[in-house]
Amino acid sequence: MARRKPRAARDGVRSAEDQTVAPLKRGPWTAEEDEVLARFVEREGEGRWRTLPRRAGLLRCGKSCRLRWMNYLRPDIKRGPIADDEEDLILRLHRVLGNRWSLIAGRLPGRTDNEIKNYWNSHLSKKLVAQGLDPRTHMPLAAAAASGKTMAPAGRSNATASVPAAAADKTVAAVELARPPAPPAVQVQPTSSAAAAGCDVSRDSPADGGDEDFAFATSSMNLDTHGFEGLGDQFIADYGAASRGGGFHDVMGCPMVDDDTFTSFLDSLVSESQFADYLGAGDAAGHKNDQGGAS
DNA sequence: AACTTAGGCAACCGCTTTAAA
DNA sequence: CTTTAAAGCGGTTGCCTAAGT
């Protein structure tokens, strides 16, 4: 449901994308528009969003069309309330990934990043607070307050605010993992270490299918005295060794893992049994089950 | 019944990265 | 190498509605 009054109508400002001949429509999508868009995309396929409105005969910007399709019209969208197992998975993934909504959504078939983000903001974050946990760090609120170190907002905004774009990377976290912070629990921030190591810690690229690498994600973990999920940092090292068959790579002076490794790691979160397998046998060869990239 | 408040969520904004020209 | 278009992401906004007073 759309209820937002078009911003242009509120402040008279039009974006560059709106500087077109016909005034673009904003706000709620009508059933007719939905039908036009859905039919067009089904016929022509996704992509070329910028020109799609004109080709489809819609008075919307391409961005709006893409968003509408991705978050609402796509045939594989799952409707209905978030199930308990989905909620549990979101919690676990968020603990690892932070506010990487698209990546989290990529592990919940049929769910969109927007949906998960909204669900988090309106339900889960409050749930954690009610349990005495910091929704950003998943640490006990008292501990977080005492340490004065809380997880910076995950995702690009944080990264961009503190790290030059060119400094983004897949590698930093592994460096941190090799030297986990001393207690009390501290949320590792990619920023300083990235800068120090000259590594790149920002978002993943669309080209890699949307999967963040293991390194960045783990940089968002709570590397407290118990390690990830209380399993201990050794798990991380073991996991990397098992899934790569040779331990973490070392590239440009920064140990790192590839997308497959990280994907397997995420899959292990999706499946408790797989997770247990990793802990037990360390045989990750049969567990690679990439479900695709982000939404 | 009328009014106020808070929650939920779709849509939009600003920004970055990547690829193509 | 530079510029531009396209795609994608996370944060924010603000309308609608249910609950509370």
PDB file of C-alpha atoms (C1' of nucleotides) in Angstrom, chain A residues 17 48 50-51, chain B residues 16-21, chain C residues 3-7:
ATOM      1  CA  GLU A  17      15.451  12.122 -13.390  1.00  0.00           C
ATOM      2  CA  ARG A  48      16.538  -1.228 -19.000  1.00  0.00           C
ATOM      3  CA  ARG A  50      15.256   3.843 -17.299  1.00  0.00           C
ATOM      4  CA  THR A  51      13.537   3.495 -20.617  1.00  0.00           C
TER       5      THR A  51
ATOM      6  C1'  DT B  16      27.791   4.162  -4.793  1.00  0.00           C
ATOM      7  C1'  DT B  17      29.499   0.892  -8.070  1.00  0.00           C
ATOM      8  C1'  DT B  18      29.823  -1.067 -12.506  1.00  0.00           C
ATOM      9  C1'  DA B  19      29.636  -1.178 -17.367  1.00  0.00           C
ATOM     10  C1'  DA B  20      29.352   0.933 -21.640  1.00  0.00           C
ATOM     11  C1'  DA B  21      30.186   4.700 -24.783  1.00  0.00           C
TER      12       DA B  21
ATOM     13  C1'  DT C   3      31.749  10.681 -18.864  1.00  0.00           C
ATOM     14  C1'  DT C   4      27.273   8.869 -18.552  1.00  0.00           C
ATOM     15  C1'  DA C   5      23.682   5.461 -17.950  1.00  0.00           C
ATOM     16  C1'  DA C   6      21.986   1.767 -15.399  1.00  0.00           C
ATOM     17  C1'  DA C   7      21.367  -0.886 -11.479  1.00  0.00           C
TER      18       DA C   7
END
